mmCIF file of C-alpha atoms and ligand atoms in Angstrom:
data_model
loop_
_atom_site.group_PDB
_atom_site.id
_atom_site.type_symbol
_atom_site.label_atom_id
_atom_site.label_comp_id
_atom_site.label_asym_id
_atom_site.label_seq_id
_atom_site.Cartn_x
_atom_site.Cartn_y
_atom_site.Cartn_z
ATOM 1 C CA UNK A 1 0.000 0.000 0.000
ATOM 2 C CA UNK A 2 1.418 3.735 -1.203
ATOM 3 C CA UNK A 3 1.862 5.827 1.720
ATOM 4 C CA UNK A 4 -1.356 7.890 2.412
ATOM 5 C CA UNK A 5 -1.946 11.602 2.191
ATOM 6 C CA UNK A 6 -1.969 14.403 5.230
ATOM 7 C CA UNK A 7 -5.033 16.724 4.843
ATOM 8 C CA UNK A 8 -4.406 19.965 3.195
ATOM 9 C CA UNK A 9 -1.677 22.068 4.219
ATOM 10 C CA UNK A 10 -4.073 25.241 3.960
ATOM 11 C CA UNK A 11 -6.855 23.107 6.300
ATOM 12 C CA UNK A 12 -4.324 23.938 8.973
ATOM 13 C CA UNK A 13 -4.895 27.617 8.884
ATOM 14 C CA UNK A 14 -7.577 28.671 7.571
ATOM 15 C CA UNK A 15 -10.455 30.439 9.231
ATOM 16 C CA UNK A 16 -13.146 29.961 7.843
ATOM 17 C CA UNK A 17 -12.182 25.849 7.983
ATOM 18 C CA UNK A 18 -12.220 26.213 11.643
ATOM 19 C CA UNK A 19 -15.269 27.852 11.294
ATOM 20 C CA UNK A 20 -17.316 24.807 9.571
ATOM 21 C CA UNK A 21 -14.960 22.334 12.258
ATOM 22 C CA UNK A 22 -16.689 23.958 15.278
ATOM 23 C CA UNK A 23 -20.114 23.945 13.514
ATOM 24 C CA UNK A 24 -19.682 20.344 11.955
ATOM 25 C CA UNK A 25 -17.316 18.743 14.762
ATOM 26 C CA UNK A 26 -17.613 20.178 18.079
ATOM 27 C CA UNK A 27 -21.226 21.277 17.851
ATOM 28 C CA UNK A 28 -22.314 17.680 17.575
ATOM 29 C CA UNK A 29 -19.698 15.659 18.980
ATOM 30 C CA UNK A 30 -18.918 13.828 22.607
ATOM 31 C CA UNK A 31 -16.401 15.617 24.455
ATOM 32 C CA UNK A 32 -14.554 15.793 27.498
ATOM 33 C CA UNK A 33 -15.140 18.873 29.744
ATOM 34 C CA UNK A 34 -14.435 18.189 33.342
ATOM 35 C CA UNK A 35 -14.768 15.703 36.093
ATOM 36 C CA UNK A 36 -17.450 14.761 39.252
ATOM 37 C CA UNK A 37 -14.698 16.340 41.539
ATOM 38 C CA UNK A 38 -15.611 19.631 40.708
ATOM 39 C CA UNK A 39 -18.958 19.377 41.554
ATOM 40 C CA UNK A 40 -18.417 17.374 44.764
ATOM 41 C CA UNK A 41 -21.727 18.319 46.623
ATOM 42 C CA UNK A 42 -25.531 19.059 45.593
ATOM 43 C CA UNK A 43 -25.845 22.625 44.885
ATOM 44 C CA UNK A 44 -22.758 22.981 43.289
ATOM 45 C CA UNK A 45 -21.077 24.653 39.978
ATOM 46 C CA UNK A 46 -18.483 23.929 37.246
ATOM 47 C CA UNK A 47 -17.311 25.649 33.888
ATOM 48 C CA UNK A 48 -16.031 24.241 31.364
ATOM 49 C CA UNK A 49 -16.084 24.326 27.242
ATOM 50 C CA UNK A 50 -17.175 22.159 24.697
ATOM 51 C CA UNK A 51 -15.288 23.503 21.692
ATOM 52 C CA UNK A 52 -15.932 27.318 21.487
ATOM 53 C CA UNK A 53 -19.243 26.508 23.469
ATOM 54 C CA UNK A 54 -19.217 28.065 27.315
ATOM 55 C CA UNK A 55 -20.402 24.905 28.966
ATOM 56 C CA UNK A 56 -22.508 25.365 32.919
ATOM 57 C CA UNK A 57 -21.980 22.314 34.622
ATOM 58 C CA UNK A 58 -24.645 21.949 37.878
ATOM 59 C CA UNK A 59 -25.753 19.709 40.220
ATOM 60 C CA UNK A 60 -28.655 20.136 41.821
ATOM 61 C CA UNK A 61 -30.050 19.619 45.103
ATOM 62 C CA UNK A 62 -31.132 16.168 44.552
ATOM 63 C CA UNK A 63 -27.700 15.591 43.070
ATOM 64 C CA UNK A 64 -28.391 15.297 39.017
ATOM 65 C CA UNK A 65 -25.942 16.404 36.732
ATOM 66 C CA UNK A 66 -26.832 18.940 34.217
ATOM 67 C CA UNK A 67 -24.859 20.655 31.555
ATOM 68 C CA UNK A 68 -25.986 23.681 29.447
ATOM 69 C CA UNK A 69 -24.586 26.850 27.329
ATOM 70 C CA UNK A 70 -22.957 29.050 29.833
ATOM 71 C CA UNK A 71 -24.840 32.156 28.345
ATOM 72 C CA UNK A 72 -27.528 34.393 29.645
ATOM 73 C CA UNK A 73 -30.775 34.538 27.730
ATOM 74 C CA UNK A 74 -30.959 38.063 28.270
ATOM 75 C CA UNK A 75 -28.108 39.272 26.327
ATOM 76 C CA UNK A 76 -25.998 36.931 25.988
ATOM 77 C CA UNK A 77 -23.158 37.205 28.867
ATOM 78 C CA UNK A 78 -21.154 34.486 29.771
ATOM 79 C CA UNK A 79 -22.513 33.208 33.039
ATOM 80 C CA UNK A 80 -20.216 31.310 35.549
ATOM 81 C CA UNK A 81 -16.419 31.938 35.627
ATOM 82 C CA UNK A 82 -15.488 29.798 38.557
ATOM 83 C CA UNK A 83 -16.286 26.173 40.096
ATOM 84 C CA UNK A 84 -17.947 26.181 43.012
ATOM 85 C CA UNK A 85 -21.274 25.914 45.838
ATOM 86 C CA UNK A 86 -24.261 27.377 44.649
ATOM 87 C CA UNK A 87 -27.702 27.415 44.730
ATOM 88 C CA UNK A 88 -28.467 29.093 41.978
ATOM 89 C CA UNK A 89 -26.865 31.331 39.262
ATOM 90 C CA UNK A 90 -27.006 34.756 38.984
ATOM 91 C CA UNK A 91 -25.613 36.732 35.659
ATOM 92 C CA UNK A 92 -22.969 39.071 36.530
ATOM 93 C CA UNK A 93 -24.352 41.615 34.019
ATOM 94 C CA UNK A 94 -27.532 42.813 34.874
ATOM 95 C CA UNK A 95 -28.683 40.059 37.438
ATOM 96 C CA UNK A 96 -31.218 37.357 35.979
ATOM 97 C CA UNK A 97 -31.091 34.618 37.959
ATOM 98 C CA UNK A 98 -31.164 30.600 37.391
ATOM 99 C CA UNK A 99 -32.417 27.234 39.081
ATOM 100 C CA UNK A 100 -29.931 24.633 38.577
ATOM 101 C CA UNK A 101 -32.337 22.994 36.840
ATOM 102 C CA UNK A 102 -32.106 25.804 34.313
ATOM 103 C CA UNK A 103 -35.639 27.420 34.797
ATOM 104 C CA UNK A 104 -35.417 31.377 34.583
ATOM 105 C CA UNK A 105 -35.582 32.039 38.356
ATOM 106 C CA UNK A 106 -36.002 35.710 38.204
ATOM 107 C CA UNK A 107 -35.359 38.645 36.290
ATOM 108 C CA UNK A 108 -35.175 42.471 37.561
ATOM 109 C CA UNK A 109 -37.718 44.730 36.557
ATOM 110 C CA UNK A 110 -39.396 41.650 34.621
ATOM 111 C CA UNK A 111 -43.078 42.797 36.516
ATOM 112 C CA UNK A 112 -42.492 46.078 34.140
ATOM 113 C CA UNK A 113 -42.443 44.141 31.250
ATOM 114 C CA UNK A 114 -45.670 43.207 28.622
ATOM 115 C CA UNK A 115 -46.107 39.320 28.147
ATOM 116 C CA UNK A 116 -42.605 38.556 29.688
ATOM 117 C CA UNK A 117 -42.731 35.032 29.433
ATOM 118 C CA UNK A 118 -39.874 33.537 31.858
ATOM 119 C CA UNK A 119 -40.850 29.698 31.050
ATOM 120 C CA UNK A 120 -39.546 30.227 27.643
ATOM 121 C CA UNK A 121 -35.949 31.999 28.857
ATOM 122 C CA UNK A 122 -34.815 28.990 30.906
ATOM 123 C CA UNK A 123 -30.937 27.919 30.185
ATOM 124 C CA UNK A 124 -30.335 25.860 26.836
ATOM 125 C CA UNK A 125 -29.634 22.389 27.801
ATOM 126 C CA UNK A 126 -26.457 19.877 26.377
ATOM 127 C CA UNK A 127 -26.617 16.613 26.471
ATOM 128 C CA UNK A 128 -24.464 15.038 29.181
ATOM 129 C CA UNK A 129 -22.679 11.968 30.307
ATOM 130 C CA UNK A 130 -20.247 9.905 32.321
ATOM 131 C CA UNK A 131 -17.598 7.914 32.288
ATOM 132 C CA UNK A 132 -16.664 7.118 35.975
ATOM 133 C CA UNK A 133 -15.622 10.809 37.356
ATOM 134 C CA UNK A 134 -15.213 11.674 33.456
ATOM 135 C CA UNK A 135 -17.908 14.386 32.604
ATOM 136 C CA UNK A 136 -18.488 14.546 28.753
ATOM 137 C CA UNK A 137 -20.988 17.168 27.274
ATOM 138 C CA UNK A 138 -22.286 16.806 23.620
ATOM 139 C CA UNK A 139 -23.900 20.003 22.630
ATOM 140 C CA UNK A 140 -26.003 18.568 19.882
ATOM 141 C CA UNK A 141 -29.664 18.191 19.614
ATOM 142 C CA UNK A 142 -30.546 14.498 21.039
ATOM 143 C CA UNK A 143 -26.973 13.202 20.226
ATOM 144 C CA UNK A 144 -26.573 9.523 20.231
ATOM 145 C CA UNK A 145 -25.323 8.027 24.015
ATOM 146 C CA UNK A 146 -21.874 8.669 25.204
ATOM 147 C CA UNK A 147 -21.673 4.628 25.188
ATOM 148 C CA UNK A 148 -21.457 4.496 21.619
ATOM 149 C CA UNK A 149 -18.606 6.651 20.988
ATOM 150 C CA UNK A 150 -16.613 5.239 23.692
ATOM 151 C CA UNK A 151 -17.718 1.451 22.285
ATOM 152 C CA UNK A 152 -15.118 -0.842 24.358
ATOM 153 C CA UNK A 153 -12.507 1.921 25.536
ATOM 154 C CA UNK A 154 -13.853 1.500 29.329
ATOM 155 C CA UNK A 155 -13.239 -2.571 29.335
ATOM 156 C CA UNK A 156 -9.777 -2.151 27.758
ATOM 157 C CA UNK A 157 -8.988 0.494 30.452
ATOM 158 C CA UNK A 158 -10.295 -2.060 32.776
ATOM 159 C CA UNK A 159 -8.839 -4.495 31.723
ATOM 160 C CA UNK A 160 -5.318 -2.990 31.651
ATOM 161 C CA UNK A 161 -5.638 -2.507 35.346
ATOM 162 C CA UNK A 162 -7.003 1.114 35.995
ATOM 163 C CA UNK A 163 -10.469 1.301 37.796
ATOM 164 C CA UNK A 164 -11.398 4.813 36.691
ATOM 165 C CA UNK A 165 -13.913 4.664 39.721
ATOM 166 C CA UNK A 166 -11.518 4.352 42.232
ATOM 167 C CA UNK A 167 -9.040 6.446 41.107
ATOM 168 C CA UNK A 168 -8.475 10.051 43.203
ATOM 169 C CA UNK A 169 -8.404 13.635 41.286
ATOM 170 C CA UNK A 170 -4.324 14.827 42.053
ATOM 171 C CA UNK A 171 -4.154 18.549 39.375
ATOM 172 C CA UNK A 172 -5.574 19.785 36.245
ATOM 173 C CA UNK A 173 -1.772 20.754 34.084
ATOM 174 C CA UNK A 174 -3.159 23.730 31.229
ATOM 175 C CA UNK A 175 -0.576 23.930 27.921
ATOM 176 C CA UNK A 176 -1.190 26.443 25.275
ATOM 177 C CA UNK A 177 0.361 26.225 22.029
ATOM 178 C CA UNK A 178 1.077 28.346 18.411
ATOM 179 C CA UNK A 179 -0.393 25.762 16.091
ATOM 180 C CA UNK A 180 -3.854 24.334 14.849
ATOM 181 C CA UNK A 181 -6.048 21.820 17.176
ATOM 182 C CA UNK A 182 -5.551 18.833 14.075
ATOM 183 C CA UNK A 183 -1.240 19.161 14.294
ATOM 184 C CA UNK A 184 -1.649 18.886 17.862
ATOM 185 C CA UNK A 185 -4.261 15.904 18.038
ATOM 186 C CA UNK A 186 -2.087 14.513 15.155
ATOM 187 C CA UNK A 187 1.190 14.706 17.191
ATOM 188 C CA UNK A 188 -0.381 12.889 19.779
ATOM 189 C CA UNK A 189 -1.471 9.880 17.343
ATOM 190 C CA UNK A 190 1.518 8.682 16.352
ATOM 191 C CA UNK A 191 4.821 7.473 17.844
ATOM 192 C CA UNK A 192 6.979 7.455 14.690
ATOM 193 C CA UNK A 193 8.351 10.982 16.034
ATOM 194 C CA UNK A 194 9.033 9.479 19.798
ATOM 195 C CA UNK A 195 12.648 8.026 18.748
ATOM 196 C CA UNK A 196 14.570 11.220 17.823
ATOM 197 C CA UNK A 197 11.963 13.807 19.874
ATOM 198 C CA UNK A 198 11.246 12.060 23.379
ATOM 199 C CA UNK A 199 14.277 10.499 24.560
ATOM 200 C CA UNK A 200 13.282 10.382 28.213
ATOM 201 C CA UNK A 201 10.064 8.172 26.891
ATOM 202 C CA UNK A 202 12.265 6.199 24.551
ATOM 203 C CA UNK A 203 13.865 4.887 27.532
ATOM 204 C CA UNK A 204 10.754 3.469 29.732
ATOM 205 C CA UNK A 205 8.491 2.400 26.731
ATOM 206 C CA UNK A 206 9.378 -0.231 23.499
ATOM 207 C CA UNK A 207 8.637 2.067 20.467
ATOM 208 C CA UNK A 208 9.732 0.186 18.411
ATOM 209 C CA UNK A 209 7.427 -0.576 15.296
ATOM 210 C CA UNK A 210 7.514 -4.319 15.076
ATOM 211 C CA UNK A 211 6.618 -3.602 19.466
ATOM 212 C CA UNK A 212 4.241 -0.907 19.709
ATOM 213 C CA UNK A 213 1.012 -1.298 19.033
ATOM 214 C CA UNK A 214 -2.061 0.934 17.042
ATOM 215 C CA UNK A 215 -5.271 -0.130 16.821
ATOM 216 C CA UNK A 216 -8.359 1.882 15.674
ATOM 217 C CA UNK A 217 -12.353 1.447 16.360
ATOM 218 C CA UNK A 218 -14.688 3.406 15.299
ATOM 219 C CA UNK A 219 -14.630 6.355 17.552
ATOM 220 C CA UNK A 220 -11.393 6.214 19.244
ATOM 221 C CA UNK A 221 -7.896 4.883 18.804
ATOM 222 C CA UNK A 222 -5.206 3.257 21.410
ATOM 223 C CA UNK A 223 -1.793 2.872 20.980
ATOM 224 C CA UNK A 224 0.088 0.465 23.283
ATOM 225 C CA UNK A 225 3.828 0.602 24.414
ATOM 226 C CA UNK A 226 5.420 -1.920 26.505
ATOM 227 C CA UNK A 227 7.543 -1.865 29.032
ATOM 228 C CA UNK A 228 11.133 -1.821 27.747
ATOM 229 C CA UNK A 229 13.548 -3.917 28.995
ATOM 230 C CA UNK A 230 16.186 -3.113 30.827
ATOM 231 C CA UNK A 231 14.224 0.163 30.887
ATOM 232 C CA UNK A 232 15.929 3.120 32.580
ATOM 233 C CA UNK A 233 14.634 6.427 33.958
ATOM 234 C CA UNK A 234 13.740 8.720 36.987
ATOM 235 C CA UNK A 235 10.453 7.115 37.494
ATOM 236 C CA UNK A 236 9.928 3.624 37.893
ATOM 237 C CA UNK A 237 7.215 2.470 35.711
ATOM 238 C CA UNK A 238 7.109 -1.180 37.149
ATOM 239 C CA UNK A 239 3.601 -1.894 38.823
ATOM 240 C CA UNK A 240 0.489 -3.211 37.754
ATOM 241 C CA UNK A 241 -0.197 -1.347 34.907
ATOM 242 C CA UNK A 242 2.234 -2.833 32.490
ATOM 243 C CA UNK A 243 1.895 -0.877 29.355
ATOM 244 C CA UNK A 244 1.927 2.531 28.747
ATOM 245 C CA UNK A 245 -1.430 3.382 26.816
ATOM 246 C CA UNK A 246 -2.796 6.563 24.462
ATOM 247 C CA UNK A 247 -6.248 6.473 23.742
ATOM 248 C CA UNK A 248 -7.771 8.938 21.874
ATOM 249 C CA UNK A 249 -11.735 10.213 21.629
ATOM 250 C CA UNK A 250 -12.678 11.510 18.279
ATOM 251 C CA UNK A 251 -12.681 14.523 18.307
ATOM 252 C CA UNK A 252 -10.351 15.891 20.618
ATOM 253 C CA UNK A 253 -9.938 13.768 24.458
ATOM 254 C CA UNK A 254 -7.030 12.219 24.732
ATOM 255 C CA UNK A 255 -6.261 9.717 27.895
ATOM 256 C CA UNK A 256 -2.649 8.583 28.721
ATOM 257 C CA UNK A 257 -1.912 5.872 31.311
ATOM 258 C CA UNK A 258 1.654 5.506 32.300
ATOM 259 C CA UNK A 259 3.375 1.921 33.107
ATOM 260 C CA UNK A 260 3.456 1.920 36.862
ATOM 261 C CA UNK A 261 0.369 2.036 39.404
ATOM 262 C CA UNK A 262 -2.999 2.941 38.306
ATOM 263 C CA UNK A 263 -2.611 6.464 37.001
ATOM 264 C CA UNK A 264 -4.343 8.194 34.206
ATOM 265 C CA UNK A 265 -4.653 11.729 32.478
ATOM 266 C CA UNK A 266 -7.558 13.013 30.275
ATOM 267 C CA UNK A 267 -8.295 16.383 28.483
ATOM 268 C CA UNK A 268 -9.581 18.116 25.940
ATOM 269 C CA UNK A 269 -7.330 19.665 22.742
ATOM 270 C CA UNK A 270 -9.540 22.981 22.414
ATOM 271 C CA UNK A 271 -9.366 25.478 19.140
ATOM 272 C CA UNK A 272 -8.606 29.060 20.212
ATOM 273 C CA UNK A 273 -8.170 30.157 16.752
ATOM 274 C CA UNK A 274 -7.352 28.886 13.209
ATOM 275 C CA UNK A 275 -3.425 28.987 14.766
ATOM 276 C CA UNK A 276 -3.640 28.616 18.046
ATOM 277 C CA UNK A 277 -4.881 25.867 20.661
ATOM 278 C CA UNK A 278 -5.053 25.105 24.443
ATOM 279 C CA UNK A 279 -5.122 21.933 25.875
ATOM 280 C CA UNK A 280 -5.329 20.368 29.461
ATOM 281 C CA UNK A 281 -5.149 17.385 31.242
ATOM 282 C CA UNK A 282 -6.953 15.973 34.563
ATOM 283 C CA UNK A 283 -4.507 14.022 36.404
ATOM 284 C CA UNK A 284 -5.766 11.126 38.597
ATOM 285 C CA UNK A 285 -3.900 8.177 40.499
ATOM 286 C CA UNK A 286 -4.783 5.628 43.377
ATOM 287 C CA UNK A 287 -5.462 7.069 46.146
ATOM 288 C CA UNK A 288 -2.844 5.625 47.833
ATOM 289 C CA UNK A 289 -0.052 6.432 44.942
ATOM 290 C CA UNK A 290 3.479 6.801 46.473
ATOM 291 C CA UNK A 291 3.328 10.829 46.386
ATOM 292 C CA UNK A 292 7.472 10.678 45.212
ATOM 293 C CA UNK A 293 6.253 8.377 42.699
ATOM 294 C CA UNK A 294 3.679 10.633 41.254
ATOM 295 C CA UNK A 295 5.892 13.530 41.415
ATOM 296 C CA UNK A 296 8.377 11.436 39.660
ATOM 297 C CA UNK A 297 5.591 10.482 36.654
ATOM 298 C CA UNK A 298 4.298 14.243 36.914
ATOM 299 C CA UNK A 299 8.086 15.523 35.984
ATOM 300 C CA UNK A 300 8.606 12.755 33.217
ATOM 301 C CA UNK A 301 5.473 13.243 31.762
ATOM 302 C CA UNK A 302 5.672 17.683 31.837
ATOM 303 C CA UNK A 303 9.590 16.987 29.766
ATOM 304 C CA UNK A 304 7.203 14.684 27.036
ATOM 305 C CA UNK A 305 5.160 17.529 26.456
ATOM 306 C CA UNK A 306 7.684 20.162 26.387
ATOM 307 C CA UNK A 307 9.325 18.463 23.329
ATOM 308 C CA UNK A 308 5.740 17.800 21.435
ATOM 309 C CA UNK A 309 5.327 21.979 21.998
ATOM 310 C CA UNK A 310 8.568 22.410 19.896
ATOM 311 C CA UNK A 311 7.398 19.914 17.530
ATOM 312 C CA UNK A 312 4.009 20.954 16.943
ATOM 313 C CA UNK A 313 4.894 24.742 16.555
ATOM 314 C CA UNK A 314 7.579 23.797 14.087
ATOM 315 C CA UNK A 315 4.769 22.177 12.189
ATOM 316 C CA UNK A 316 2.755 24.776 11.893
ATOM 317 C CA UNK A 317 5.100 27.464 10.883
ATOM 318 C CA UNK A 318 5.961 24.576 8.091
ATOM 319 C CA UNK A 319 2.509 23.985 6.779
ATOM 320 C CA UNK A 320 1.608 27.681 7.026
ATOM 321 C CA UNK A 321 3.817 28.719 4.108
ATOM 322 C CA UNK A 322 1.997 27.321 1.350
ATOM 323 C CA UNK A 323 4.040 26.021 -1.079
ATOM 324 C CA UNK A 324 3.344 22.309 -0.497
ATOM 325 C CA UNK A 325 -0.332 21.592 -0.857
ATOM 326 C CA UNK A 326 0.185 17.886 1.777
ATOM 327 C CA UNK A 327 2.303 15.743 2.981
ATOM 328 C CA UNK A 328 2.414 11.489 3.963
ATOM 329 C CA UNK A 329 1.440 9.228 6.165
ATOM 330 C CA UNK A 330 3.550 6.052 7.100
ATOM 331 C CA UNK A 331 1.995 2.914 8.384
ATOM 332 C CA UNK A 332 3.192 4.132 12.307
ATOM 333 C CA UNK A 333 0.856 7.079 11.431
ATOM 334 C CA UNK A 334 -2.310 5.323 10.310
ATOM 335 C CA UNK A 335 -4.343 6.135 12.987
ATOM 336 C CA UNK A 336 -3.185 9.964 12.220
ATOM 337 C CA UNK A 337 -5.434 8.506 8.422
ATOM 338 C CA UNK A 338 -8.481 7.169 10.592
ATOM 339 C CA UNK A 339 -8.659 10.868 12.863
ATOM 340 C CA UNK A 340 -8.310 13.070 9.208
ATOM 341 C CA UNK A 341 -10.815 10.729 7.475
ATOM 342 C CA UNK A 342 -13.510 11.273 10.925
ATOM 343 C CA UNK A 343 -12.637 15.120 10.334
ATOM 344 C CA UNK A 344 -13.295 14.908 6.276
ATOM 345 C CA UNK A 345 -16.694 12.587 7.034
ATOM 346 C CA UNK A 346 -18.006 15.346 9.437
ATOM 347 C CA UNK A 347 -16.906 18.137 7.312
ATOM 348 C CA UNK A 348 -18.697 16.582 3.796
HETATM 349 S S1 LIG B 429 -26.798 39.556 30.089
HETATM 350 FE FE1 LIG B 429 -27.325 38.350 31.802
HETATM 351 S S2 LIG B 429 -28.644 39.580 32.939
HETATM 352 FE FE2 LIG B 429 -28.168 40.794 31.235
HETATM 353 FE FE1 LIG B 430 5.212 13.364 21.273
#
């Protein structure tokens, strides 16, 4: 088989292709915009972001989960800034307030009004969804379940020995990078670059081709990398999770679990222009994780995504100047082929 083709260069940088990505992609798709932990009582508050959608995160008194646009229906303002205990929201603007259950609660000066109808102002609702203490927000109309896109990622995480249910929040890390959302989810599909770019990694996990495994379904992807022997490093990644694993969620979550104890990190890769992208990632380990151990994972992990900055904002100053209309995809980058063919499906 030929070696495949990148997407266009120009898709990279152009607007108005963002533009139809965060209609056609993150208006309709399953993603990843906090966890339970920040909503650990009834009557509490979270915000978060579903592409460029402000997402409102409640639970009510009762303690259902709700998500909706973060966005006033009187003029539009941006509601909640900050997690936290509430029992009810109140727009910082001009003071219309909320039930967590979204109803229009009260508005000021509303008795002045002709045939204000508050029944019909309530807060627009998003699907949501969990995963264990994984929140996930869809903000289509009557998406399909959350089940469906994740198809059999929770048994293989299961079954590689991490009980996302019993696994304790430790810090949310925030990155920010000069370069589109599809070089950075890109980066993160393949391995091919993990020889010459991520020594530190090259030295706990077999990347070798003909060792490290990619395997695609039809919503996500996983790539596995043993341990390597004779393996050498500052953390020890011996334990009972014996392969280091990289799942990714079409369109943007990615989950790593390190070789080691039960450990995991998930987050969102989230547009912030046609050039520019933020990501972040939820860390959680067992509760009873060695805290030098975690701080020894934490620092091996932060040096792995110091080099993929470099290489994903050398991309992007490469594809930027035109010139070349694509590039090529190796076998090592075929699940890089299975993300840009979901993107081209959703864009058609
Ligand atoms: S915009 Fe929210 S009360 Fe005016
Ligand atoms: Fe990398």
């Amino acid at each position: 088989m030929p070696p495949s083709r990148t997407l266009p260069f120009s898709s990279y940088s152009d607007p108005s292709v963002l533009h139809q990505e965060q209609e056609r992609i993150f208006r309709r798709r399953w993603q990843y915009v906090g966890h339970t932990g920040q909503l650990p009582q009834p009557e509490s508050v979270a915000a978060g972001r579903a592409g460029d959608a402000p997402v409102l995160l409640t639970r009510d008194a009762g303690g259902e989960l709700r998500a909706f646009l973060n966005v006033c229906r009187h003029r539009g303002s941006v509601l909640v800034a900050e997690d936290g205990a509430r029992k009810t929201v109140q727009c910082p603007y001009h003071a219309w307030s909320y039930e967590l259950d979204g109803r229009l609660r009260s508005a000021p000066r509303s008795q002045g009004e002709d045939d204000f109808d508050a029944s019909s102002l309530g807060l627009h609702p998003f699907a949501i969804d969990t995963w264990g203490p994984f929140i996930f927000v869809n903000p289509g109309p009557a998406p399909a379940p959350l089940a469906e896109t994740l198809g059999r990622l929770p048994e293989l995480v299961a079954s590689a020995g991490v009980d996302v249910h019993a696994l304790a929040f430790k810090q949310r890390a925030r990155s920010s990078y000069e370069a589109n959302w599809k070089v950075c989810c890109e980066n993160f599909l393949e391995c091919y670059h993990c020889q010459i770019a991520h020594p530190g990694l090259a030295n706990v996990l077999d990347i070798r081709e003909e060792a490290y495994t990619l395997e695609e379904d039809r919503w996500f992807s996983s790539q596995y990398g043993p341990l390597k022997e004779g393996w050498s490093g500052d953390f020890d990644p011996t334990g009972s999770v014996g392969h280091g694993q990289f799942h990714f969620v079409y369109p943007n979550v990615t989950i790593n679990i390190s070789p080691g104890s039960p450990n995991l990190s998930i987050g969102p890769v989230l547009p912030e222009g046609a050039e520019r992208t933020s990501r972040f990632l939820d860390y959680f380990f067992a509760p009873d994780a060695d805290p030098k151990w975690v701080e020894d994972l934490l620092s091996w992990d932060g040096v792995v995504g110091d080099e993929d900055t470099v290489l994903v904002e050398n991309l992007q100053r490469g594809v930027r100047s035109g010139v070349i209309e694509e590039g090529v995809l190796f076998r090592s980058e075929r699940l890089i082929a299975h993300f840009d063919r979901l993107v081209q499906e959703d864009l058609a």
